[in-house]
Amino acid sequence: MACPSISLVLRVTLIATIALAGIIVLILMYHQSIPSPMCHPTPNRSKRPHRPVALSDAKQPQSVAGTQQKDKPLMLLWFWPEDKKFDFQDCKTLFNMDGCHLTDDRSLYSRAHDVLIFHRAIKDDLSNLPTSPRAGIQRWIWFNMDLPKNTRRIAGIQGLFNLTLSYRKEADIRVRWQLTHKRNTDEDFVLPKKERLLCWILDTEDLDAKSGEGYKYFQKLVTHIKVDVIHTSSGKFLNGENYFQIISSCKFYLSFENSVDRDYITETFNGPLAAGTVPIVLGPPRSNYEDLVPGSSFIHVNDFSDAEKLAEFLQTLDKDSKAYERYFDWRQFYNARRHPTEQNREFAHAICQACQDVGLKRVYRDIPDLYKGFM
Ligand SMILES: *[C@@H]1O[C@H](CO)[C@@H](O)[C@H](O)[C@H]1NC(C)=O
Ligand SMILES: *[C@@H]1O[C@H](CO)[C@@H](O)[C@H](O)[C@H]1NC(C)=O
């Protein structure tokens, strides 16, 4: 007897559900079709806001490059930073980034969609900047990898740029070493053979490295645990070993940044991750590192009250291989890519990253005050 009314209720519920679903779909479509003019321009990638920023999909650059093959923007590198020149092909071969056509030929200025300008090379002389008028769509990108405290405030350039390129989180184009998602074709991780416990590569010519907080911490640490210090001068090793070989032979590596500053996490951290070694970090707070990698992949000096406690912990891990190996659990899901170690490629990653991103971010904007926010 109750059957007709139940089916009626069901039918009404069904119709209501379908109608509701339709409305939700319409709302979603509407929201995705209008860009929000108020907020900071974001590329299409940002439709996945809850994904950790640094864990990029290794497959993504390739497909993006593929679809934009025809209309890739032209990017002019106005100065070679510190005169360190590399082959633009490196962007594709080393980083799988080729979102733009790169050139250093200034005669192409008027045709360039983007002009990448290395801050330090302006040298307080605005005549070092392009002087001819820029086309409406052309964007100037401020390129600065220095720490705020080391960045010279050059007068008169505050209002000239459209995008910023730096290691800082708030930069339009952020340069950082990031993990890539593992593809099923990738090889399984095998822990390299370990011959040393704790290592540190120290560039004898790098005076900052010997004056900073890291060196002070090292001096305390070394009174409690043996540290193999490998000296290099300008990245050259005496015995012909290479950087990654040395690091991979160590269980732990001192990834001490020369300066403790927000977002300032450099190759010294990427090196051990790529080599299959546990980084001991000294730099910005743990949470800042966890923007880039899983928290269980490294040890932070701040996790311990002092150097002695850290040394004890490392000695415990040295005897407990199960606990040590847990620091590599992330390798089931991610890969860390080796960074180039040649001097001339010091800025290659930043330049390639800019090239990759301009293909994705065709946004118009200007930066009223460059230094505000950065400093
Ligand atoms: C963003 O995605 C939409 C479709 O989802 C596409 O039409 C558009 O070209 C993309 N924009 C960029 C800058 O990639
Ligand atoms: C770039 O910035 C300049 C200076 O603020 C501005 O005049 C120009 O319209 C901007 N261009 C684009 C493409 O956003």
GROMACS .gro file of C-alpha atoms and ligand atoms in nm:
model
  403
    1MET     CA    1   0.000   0.000   0.000
    2ALA     CA    2   0.283   0.240   0.087
    3CYS     CA    3   0.463   0.159  -0.237
    4PRO     CA    4   0.325   0.437  -0.461
    5SER     CA    5   0.402   0.707  -0.208
    6ILE     CA    6   0.756   0.577  -0.151
    7SER     CA    7   0.826   0.574  -0.523
    8LEU     CA    8   0.685   0.925  -0.544
    9VAL     CA    9   0.915   1.038  -0.264
   10LEU     CA   10   1.204   0.867  -0.439
   11ARG     CA   11   1.120   1.031  -0.769
   12VAL     CA   12   1.094   1.375  -0.614
   13THR     CA   13   1.423   1.321  -0.428
   14LEU     CA   14   1.588   1.206  -0.748
   15ILE     CA   15   1.470   1.505  -0.947
   16ALA     CA   16   1.572   1.742  -0.670
   17THR     CA   17   1.918   1.581  -0.654
   18ILE     CA   18   1.969   1.609  -1.028
   19ALA     CA   19   1.857   1.971  -1.025
   20LEU     CA   20   2.090   2.050  -0.736
   21ALA     CA   21   2.381   1.876  -0.905
   22GLY     CA   22   2.312   2.076  -1.220
   23ILE     CA   23   2.318   2.402  -1.028
   24ILE     CA   24   2.646   2.309  -0.856
   25VAL     CA   25   2.804   2.222  -1.189
   26LEU     CA   26   2.689   2.555  -1.334
   27ILE     CA   27   2.831   2.744  -1.036
   28LEU     CA   28   3.161   2.562  -1.064
   29MET     CA   29   3.183   2.629  -1.438
   30TYR     CA   30   3.107   2.995  -1.381
   31HIS     CA   31   3.377   3.029  -1.117
   32GLN     CA   32   3.638   2.862  -1.330
   33SER     CA   33   3.564   3.073  -1.633
   34ILE     CA   34   3.620   3.414  -1.477
   35PRO     CA   35   3.967   3.499  -1.357
   36SER     CA   36   3.966   3.675  -1.025
   37PRO     CA   37   4.098   4.023  -1.098
   38MET     CA   38   4.165   4.108  -0.736
   39CYS     CA   39   4.415   3.847  -0.643
   40HIS     CA   40   4.763   3.769  -0.744
   41PRO     CA   41   4.768   3.613  -1.090
   42THR     CA   42   4.808   3.241  -1.076
   43PRO     CA   43   4.870   2.987  -1.345
   44ASN     CA   44   4.635   2.704  -1.428
   45ARG     CA   45   4.835   2.473  -1.206
   46SER     CA   46   4.700   2.649  -0.902
   47LYS     CA   47   4.365   2.475  -0.944
   48ARG     CA   48   4.520   2.223  -0.709
   49PRO     CA   49   4.576   2.453  -0.415
   50HIS     CA   50   4.590   2.180  -0.156
   51ARG     CA   51   4.874   1.999  -0.310
   52PRO     CA   52   5.213   2.070  -0.151
   53VAL     CA   53   5.358   2.345  -0.366
   54ALA     CA   54   5.691   2.186  -0.423
   55LEU     CA   55   5.591   1.842  -0.526
   56SER     CA   56   5.548   1.894  -0.894
   57ASP     CA   57   5.431   1.635  -1.133
   58ALA     CA   58   5.726   1.529  -1.341
   59LYS     CA   59   5.500   1.470  -1.637
   60GLN     CA   60   5.351   1.814  -1.631
   61PRO     CA   61   5.625   2.024  -1.794
   62GLN     CA   62   5.642   1.792  -2.088
   63SER     CA   63   5.275   1.806  -2.173
   64VAL     CA   64   5.264   2.182  -2.124
   65ALA     CA   65   5.560   2.226  -2.353
   66GLY     CA   66   5.395   1.998  -2.604
   67THR     CA   67   5.069   2.188  -2.623
   68GLN     CA   68   5.238   2.528  -2.643
   69GLN     CA   69   5.493   2.431  -2.903
   70LYS     CA   70   5.353   2.667  -3.166
   71ASP     CA   71   5.315   2.988  -2.972
   72LYS     CA   72   5.593   2.973  -2.720
   73PRO     CA   73   5.686   3.320  -2.602
   74LEU     CA   74   6.026   3.466  -2.675
   75MET     CA   75   6.231   3.548  -2.367
   76LEU     CA   76   6.532   3.773  -2.389
   77LEU     CA   77   6.802   3.732  -2.127
   78TRP     CA   78   6.930   4.088  -2.103
   79PHE     CA   79   7.244   4.013  -1.897
   80TRP     CA   80   7.424   3.688  -1.835
   81PRO     CA   81   7.443   3.676  -1.455
   82GLU     CA   82   7.807   3.705  -1.349
   83ASP     CA   83   7.890   3.628  -1.710
   84LYS     CA   84   7.810   3.261  -1.643
   85LYS     CA   85   7.695   3.136  -1.979
   86PHE     CA   86   7.536   2.803  -2.049
   87ASP     CA   87   7.369   2.642  -2.344
   88PHE     CA   88   6.996   2.723  -2.351
   89GLN     CA   89   6.939   2.364  -2.458
   90ASP     CA   90   7.022   2.273  -2.098
   91CYS     CA   91   6.675   2.385  -1.997
   92LYS     CA   92   6.527   2.098  -2.190
   93THR     CA   93   6.796   1.839  -2.129
   94LEU     CA   94   6.870   1.906  -1.760
   95PHE     CA   95   6.537   2.028  -1.627
   96ASN     CA   96   6.284   1.928  -1.887
   97MET     CA   97   6.175   2.290  -1.909
   98ASP     CA   98   6.115   2.456  -2.240
   99GLY     CA   99   5.810   2.676  -2.206
  100CYS     CA  100   5.967   2.957  -2.410
  101HIS     CA  101   6.226   3.038  -2.671
  102LEU     CA  102   6.530   3.180  -2.496
  103THR     CA  103   6.769   3.422  -2.653
  104ASP     CA  104   7.049   3.654  -2.544
  105ASP     CA  105   7.042   3.848  -2.870
  106ARG     CA  106   6.952   4.205  -2.777
  107SER     CA  107   6.863   4.287  -3.135
  108LEU     CA  108   6.548   4.079  -3.077
  109TYR     CA  109   6.440   4.312  -2.798
  110SER     CA  110   6.137   4.456  -2.973
  111ARG     CA  111   6.003   4.108  -3.048
  112ALA     CA  112   6.060   3.966  -2.701
  113HIS     CA  113   5.750   3.888  -2.496
  114ASP     CA  114   5.955   3.882  -2.179
  115VAL     CA  115   6.284   4.041  -2.084
  116LEU     CA  116   6.471   3.885  -1.796
  117ILE     CA  117   6.686   4.140  -1.615
  118PHE     CA  118   6.945   4.036  -1.358
  119HIS     CA  119   6.925   4.291  -1.078
  120ARG     CA  120   7.290   4.306  -0.979
  121ALA     CA  121   7.403   4.368  -1.335
  122ILE     CA  122   7.212   4.697  -1.353
  123LYS     CA  123   7.486   4.836  -1.129
  124ASP     CA  124   7.312   5.162  -1.037
  125ASP     CA  125   7.320   5.271  -1.399
  126LEU     CA  126   6.977   5.278  -1.560
  127SER     CA  127   7.134   5.312  -1.902
  128ASN     CA  128   7.225   4.945  -1.865
  129LEU     CA  129   6.855   4.869  -1.903
  130PRO     CA  130   6.683   4.849  -2.241
  131THR     CA  131   6.624   5.204  -2.358
  132SER     CA  132   6.384   5.166  -2.648
  133PRO     CA  133   6.013   5.170  -2.563
  134ARG     CA  134   5.856   4.839  -2.483
  135ALA     CA  135   5.572   4.685  -2.671
  136GLY     CA  136   5.238   4.665  -2.491
  137ILE     CA  137   5.259   4.297  -2.419
  138GLN     CA  138   5.624   4.291  -2.321
  139ARG     CA  139   5.696   4.213  -1.959
  140TRP     CA  140   6.013   4.282  -1.768
  141ILE     CA  141   6.109   4.026  -1.512
  142TRP     CA  142   6.317   4.123  -1.211
  143PHE     CA  143   6.573   3.849  -1.156
  144ASN     CA  144   6.736   3.841  -0.815
  145MET     CA  145   6.864   3.536  -0.630
  146ASP     CA  146   7.033   3.730  -0.351
  147LEU     CA  147   6.917   3.762   0.006
  148PRO     CA  148   6.729   4.081   0.085
  149LYS     CA  149   7.017   4.199   0.305
  150ASN     CA  150   7.256   4.156   0.013
  151THR     CA  151   7.027   4.319  -0.242
  152ARG     CA  152   7.123   4.669  -0.342
  153ARG     CA  153   6.831   4.910  -0.364
  154ILE     CA  154   6.892   5.059  -0.701
  155ALA     CA  155   6.707   5.388  -0.731
  156GLY     CA  156   6.464   5.440  -1.016
  157ILE     CA  157   6.378   5.081  -1.099
  158GLN     CA  158   6.098   5.020  -0.850
  159GLY     CA  159   5.818   5.077  -1.100
  160LEU     CA  160   5.969   4.916  -1.408
  161PHE     CA  161   5.893   4.549  -1.365
  162ASN     CA  162   5.597   4.319  -1.422
  163LEU     CA  163   5.708   3.996  -1.260
  164THR     CA  164   5.964   3.888  -1.003
  165LEU     CA  165   6.194   3.589  -1.013
  166SER     CA  166   6.362   3.484  -0.690
  167TYR     CA  167   6.388   3.205  -0.437
  168ARG     CA  168   6.122   3.373  -0.223
  169LYS     CA  169   5.780   3.218  -0.180
  170GLU     CA  170   5.600   3.535  -0.282
  171ALA     CA  171   5.790   3.573  -0.609
  172ASP     CA  172   5.582   3.538  -0.925
  173ILE     CA  173   5.836   3.285  -1.043
  174ARG     CA  174   5.984   3.098  -0.753
  175VAL     CA  175   6.306   2.909  -0.796
  176ARG     CA  176   6.356   2.608  -0.572
  177TRP     CA  177   6.477   2.255  -0.593
  178GLN     CA  178   6.175   2.039  -0.584
  179LEU     CA  179   6.094   1.674  -0.574
  180THR     CA  180   5.918   1.514  -0.865
  181HIS     CA  181   5.646   1.256  -0.849
  182LYS     CA  182   5.769   0.913  -0.926
  183ARG     CA  183   5.651   0.754  -1.247
  184ASN     CA  184   5.601   0.384  -1.266
  185THR     CA  185   5.885   0.365  -1.516
  186ASP     CA  186   6.126   0.509  -1.260
  187GLU     CA  187   6.368   0.278  -1.093
  188ASP     CA  188   6.325   0.172  -0.733
  189PHE     CA  189   6.543   0.351  -0.484
  190VAL     CA  190   6.848   0.159  -0.366
  191LEU     CA  191   7.030   0.300  -0.066
  192PRO     CA  192   7.388   0.376  -0.176
  193LYS     CA  193   7.677   0.204  -0.001
  194LYS     CA  194   7.780   0.403   0.304
  195GLU     CA  195   8.144   0.446   0.398
  196ARG     CA  196   8.128   0.755   0.616
  197LEU     CA  197   7.895   0.864   0.890
  198LEU     CA  198   7.870   1.239   0.866
  199CYS     CA  199   8.018   1.464   0.600
  200TRP     CA  200   8.047   1.822   0.503
  201ILE     CA  201   8.184   1.970   0.184
  202LEU     CA  202   8.342   2.304   0.256
  203ASP     CA  203   8.448   2.544  -0.011
  204THR     CA  204   8.774   2.693   0.115
  205GLU     CA  205   8.721   3.006  -0.091
  206ASP     CA  206   8.372   3.068   0.040
  207LEU     CA  207   8.434   3.307   0.327
  208ASP     CA  208   8.064   3.330   0.417
  209ALA     CA  209   8.064   2.959   0.489
  210LYS     CA  210   8.323   3.006   0.762
  211SER     CA  211   8.168   3.305   0.931
  212GLY     CA  212   7.807   3.199   0.959
  213GLU     CA  213   7.598   3.022   1.218
  214GLY     CA  214   7.657   2.692   1.045
  215TYR     CA  215   8.029   2.700   1.103
  216LYS     CA  216   7.980   2.778   1.470
  217TYR     CA  217   7.743   2.485   1.502
  218PHE     CA  218   7.986   2.260   1.319
  219GLN     CA  219   8.264   2.352   1.562
  220LYS     CA  220   8.047   2.240   1.852
  221LEU     CA  221   7.923   1.929   1.677
  222VAL     CA  222   8.271   1.808   1.587
  223THR     CA  223   8.363   1.786   1.956
  224HIS     CA  224   8.096   1.512   1.993
  225ILE     CA  225   8.103   1.323   1.664
  226LYS     CA  226   8.343   1.265   1.379
  227VAL     CA  227   8.271   1.483   1.077
  228ASP     CA  228   8.447   1.413   0.748
  229VAL     CA  229   8.516   1.756   0.606
  230ILE     CA  230   8.591   1.748   0.236
  231HIS     CA  231   8.760   2.062   0.116
  232THR     CA  232   8.706   2.197  -0.227
  233SER     CA  233   8.806   2.515  -0.394
  234SER     CA  234   8.543   2.658  -0.625
  235GLY     CA  235   8.367   2.327  -0.652
  236LYS     CA  236   8.675   2.129  -0.758
  237PHE     CA  237   8.766   1.822  -0.559
  238LEU     CA  238   9.127   1.720  -0.525
  239ASN     CA  239   9.086   1.347  -0.569
  240GLY     CA  240   8.860   1.355  -0.873
  241GLU     CA  241   8.556   1.232  -0.688
  242ASN     CA  242   8.242   1.408  -0.778
  243TYR     CA  243   8.010   1.596  -0.551
  244PHE     CA  244   7.725   1.346  -0.558
  245GLN     CA  245   7.959   1.047  -0.517
  246ILE     CA  246   8.108   1.196  -0.204
  247ILE     CA  247   7.773   1.281  -0.051
  248SER     CA  248   7.619   0.945  -0.133
  249SER     CA  249   7.899   0.766   0.055
  250CYS     CA  250   7.790   0.938   0.377
  251LYS     CA  251   7.495   0.849   0.597
  252PHE     CA  252   7.437   1.211   0.691
  253TYR     CA  253   7.536   1.538   0.536
  254LEU     CA  254   7.552   1.885   0.689
  255SER     CA  255   7.320   2.096   0.475
  256PHE     CA  256   7.408   2.419   0.647
  257GLU     CA  257   7.297   2.734   0.471
  258ASN     CA  258   7.539   3.025   0.476
  259SER     CA  259   7.264   3.249   0.600
  260VAL     CA  260   6.950   3.174   0.796
  261ASP     CA  261   6.669   3.341   0.603
  262ARG     CA  262   6.312   3.257   0.517
  263ASP     CA  263   6.278   3.042   0.203
  264TYR     CA  264   6.654   3.037   0.159
  265ILE     CA  265   6.704   2.666   0.096
  266THR     CA  266   6.970   2.595  -0.160
  267GLU     CA  267   7.152   2.316  -0.343
  268THR     CA  268   7.322   2.222  -0.019
  269PHE     CA  269   6.988   2.067   0.075
  270ASN     CA  270   6.910   1.920  -0.264
  271GLY     CA  271   7.251   1.751  -0.288
  272PRO     CA  272   7.198   1.486  -0.018
  273LEU     CA  273   6.835   1.431  -0.115
  274ALA     CA  274   6.942   1.355  -0.471
  275ALA     CA  275   7.241   1.149  -0.357
  276GLY     CA  276   7.050   0.922  -0.117
  277THR     CA  277   7.178   1.073   0.208
  278VAL     CA  278   6.999   1.226   0.504
  279PRO     CA  279   7.046   1.605   0.520
  280ILE     CA  280   7.106   1.765   0.859
  281VAL     CA  281   6.973   2.112   0.800
  282LEU     CA  282   7.057   2.447   0.952
  283GLY     CA  283   6.862   2.731   0.795
  284PRO     CA  284   6.503   2.855   0.814
  285PRO     CA  285   6.257   2.676   1.045
  286ARG     CA  286   6.152   2.317   0.986
  287SER     CA  287   5.811   2.423   0.850
  288ASN     CA  288   5.985   2.612   0.571
  289TYR     CA  289   6.161   2.293   0.461
  290GLU     CA  290   5.836   2.103   0.486
  291ASP     CA  291   5.698   2.328   0.212
  292LEU     CA  292   5.942   2.149  -0.015
  293VAL     CA  293   5.980   1.794   0.109
  294PRO     CA  294   5.820   1.550   0.353
  295GLY     CA  295   5.920   1.624   0.711
  296SER     CA  296   6.058   1.274   0.760
  297SER     CA  297   6.326   1.314   0.494
  298PHE     CA  298   6.566   1.533   0.690
  299ILE     CA  299   6.687   1.621   1.039
  300HIS     CA  300   6.676   1.981   1.159
  301VAL     CA  301   6.933   2.103   1.409
  302ASN     CA  302   6.647   2.279   1.591
  303ASP     CA  303   6.495   1.938   1.664
  304PHE     CA  304   6.763   1.909   1.934
  305SER     CA  305   6.845   2.127   2.229
  306ASP     CA  306   7.214   2.132   2.140
  307ALA     CA  307   7.484   1.983   1.920
  308GLU     CA  308   7.565   1.714   2.172
  309LYS     CA  309   7.206   1.580   2.165
  310LEU     CA  310   7.211   1.580   1.786
  311ALA     CA  311   7.540   1.388   1.786
  312GLU     CA  312   7.392   1.127   2.022
  313PHE     CA  313   7.089   1.088   1.800
  314LEU     CA  314   7.304   1.037   1.489
  315GLN     CA  315   7.506   0.773   1.670
  316THR     CA  316   7.187   0.592   1.767
  317LEU     CA  317   7.067   0.597   1.407
  318ASP     CA  318   7.404   0.470   1.294
  319LYS     CA  319   7.339   0.150   1.490
  320ASP     CA  320   6.972   0.118   1.398
  321SER     CA  321   6.951   0.061   1.025
  322LYS     CA  322   6.569   0.019   1.029
  323ALA     CA  323   6.524   0.362   1.184
  324TYR     CA  324   6.780   0.511   0.946
  325GLU     CA  325   6.610   0.367   0.641
  326ARG     CA  326   6.280   0.524   0.739
  327TYR     CA  327   6.432   0.856   0.633
  328PHE     CA  328   6.402   0.729   0.278
  329ASP     CA  329   6.038   0.621   0.284
  330TRP     CA  330   5.949   0.922   0.069
  331ARG     CA  331   6.151   0.767  -0.215
  332GLN     CA  332   5.858   0.535  -0.283
  333PHE     CA  333   5.664   0.834  -0.411
  334TYR     CA  334   5.913   1.100  -0.511
  335ASN     CA  335   6.244   1.151  -0.680
  336ALA     CA  336   6.502   1.419  -0.616
  337ARG     CA  337   6.681   1.539  -0.922
  338ARG     CA  338   7.052   1.618  -0.925
  339HIS     CA  339   7.133   1.982  -0.971
  340PRO     CA  340   7.412   2.090  -1.203
  341THR     CA  341   7.732   2.157  -1.011
  342GLU     CA  342   7.930   2.338  -1.281
  343GLN     CA  343   8.004   2.701  -1.203
  344ASN     CA  344   7.876   2.828  -1.536
  345ARG     CA  345   7.539   2.667  -1.470
  346GLU     CA  346   7.486   2.839  -1.138
  347PHE     CA  347   7.193   3.042  -1.271
  348ALA     CA  348   7.068   2.793  -1.528
  349HIS     CA  349   6.790   2.660  -1.310
  350ALA     CA  350   6.649   3.006  -1.237
  351ILE     CA  351   6.661   3.111  -1.601
  352CYS     CA  352   6.503   2.786  -1.718
  353GLN     CA  353   6.235   2.814  -1.451
  354ALA     CA  354   6.150   3.164  -1.576
  355CYS     CA  355   6.131   3.031  -1.930
  356GLN     CA  356   5.905   2.750  -1.819
  357ASP     CA  357   5.671   2.972  -1.621
  358VAL     CA  358   5.623   3.257  -1.870
  359GLY     CA  359   5.470   3.006  -2.106
  360LEU     CA  360   5.206   2.940  -1.840
  361LYS     CA  361   5.158   3.284  -1.689
  362ARG     CA  362   5.041   3.524  -1.955
  363VAL     CA  363   4.929   3.777  -1.701
  364TYR     CA  364   4.940   4.154  -1.727
  365ARG     CA  365   5.046   4.345  -1.425
  366ASP     CA  366   5.293   4.591  -1.293
  367ILE     CA  367   5.469   4.607  -0.961
  368PRO     CA  368   5.435   4.953  -0.810
  369ASP     CA  369   5.713   4.902  -0.556
  370LEU     CA  370   5.958   4.628  -0.620
  371TYR     CA  371   6.135   4.637  -0.287
  372LYS     CA  372   5.823   4.643  -0.074
  373GLY     CA  373   5.753   4.287   0.023
  374PHE     CA  374   6.090   4.159  -0.087
  375MET     CA  375   6.299   4.341   0.171
  376LIG     C1  376   4.406   2.753  -1.862
  376LIG     O1  377   4.314   2.647  -1.879
  376LIG     C2  378   4.211   2.674  -1.973
  376LIG     C3  379   4.118   2.556  -1.976
  376LIG     O2  380   4.115   2.491  -1.853
  376LIG     C4  381   4.273   2.700  -2.110
  376LIG     O3  382   4.171   2.735  -2.204
  376LIG     C5  383   4.371   2.814  -2.102
  376LIG     O4  384   4.438   2.831  -2.224
  376LIG     C6  385   4.474   2.787  -1.993
  376LIG     N1  386   4.558   2.902  -1.977
  376LIG     C7  387   4.691   2.895  -1.969
  376LIG     C8  388   4.761   3.025  -1.947
  376LIG     O5  389   4.753   2.788  -1.978
  377LIG     C1  390   5.458   4.618  -1.720
  377LIG     O1  391   5.487   4.718  -1.628
  377LIG     C2  392   5.493   4.848  -1.684
  377LIG     C3  393   5.545   4.944  -1.581
  377LIG     O2  394   5.468   4.940  -1.464
  377LIG     C4  395   5.352   4.885  -1.735
  377LIG     O3  396   5.355   5.013  -1.793
  377LIG     C5  397   5.312   4.781  -1.838
  377LIG     O4  398   5.178   4.805  -1.879
  377LIG     C6  399   5.321   4.642  -1.783
  377LIG     N1  400   5.302   4.547  -1.892
  377LIG     C7  401   5.236   4.434  -1.881
  377LIG     C8  402   5.230   4.350  -2.003
  377LIG     O5  403   5.184   4.396  -1.778
   0.00000   0.00000   0.00000
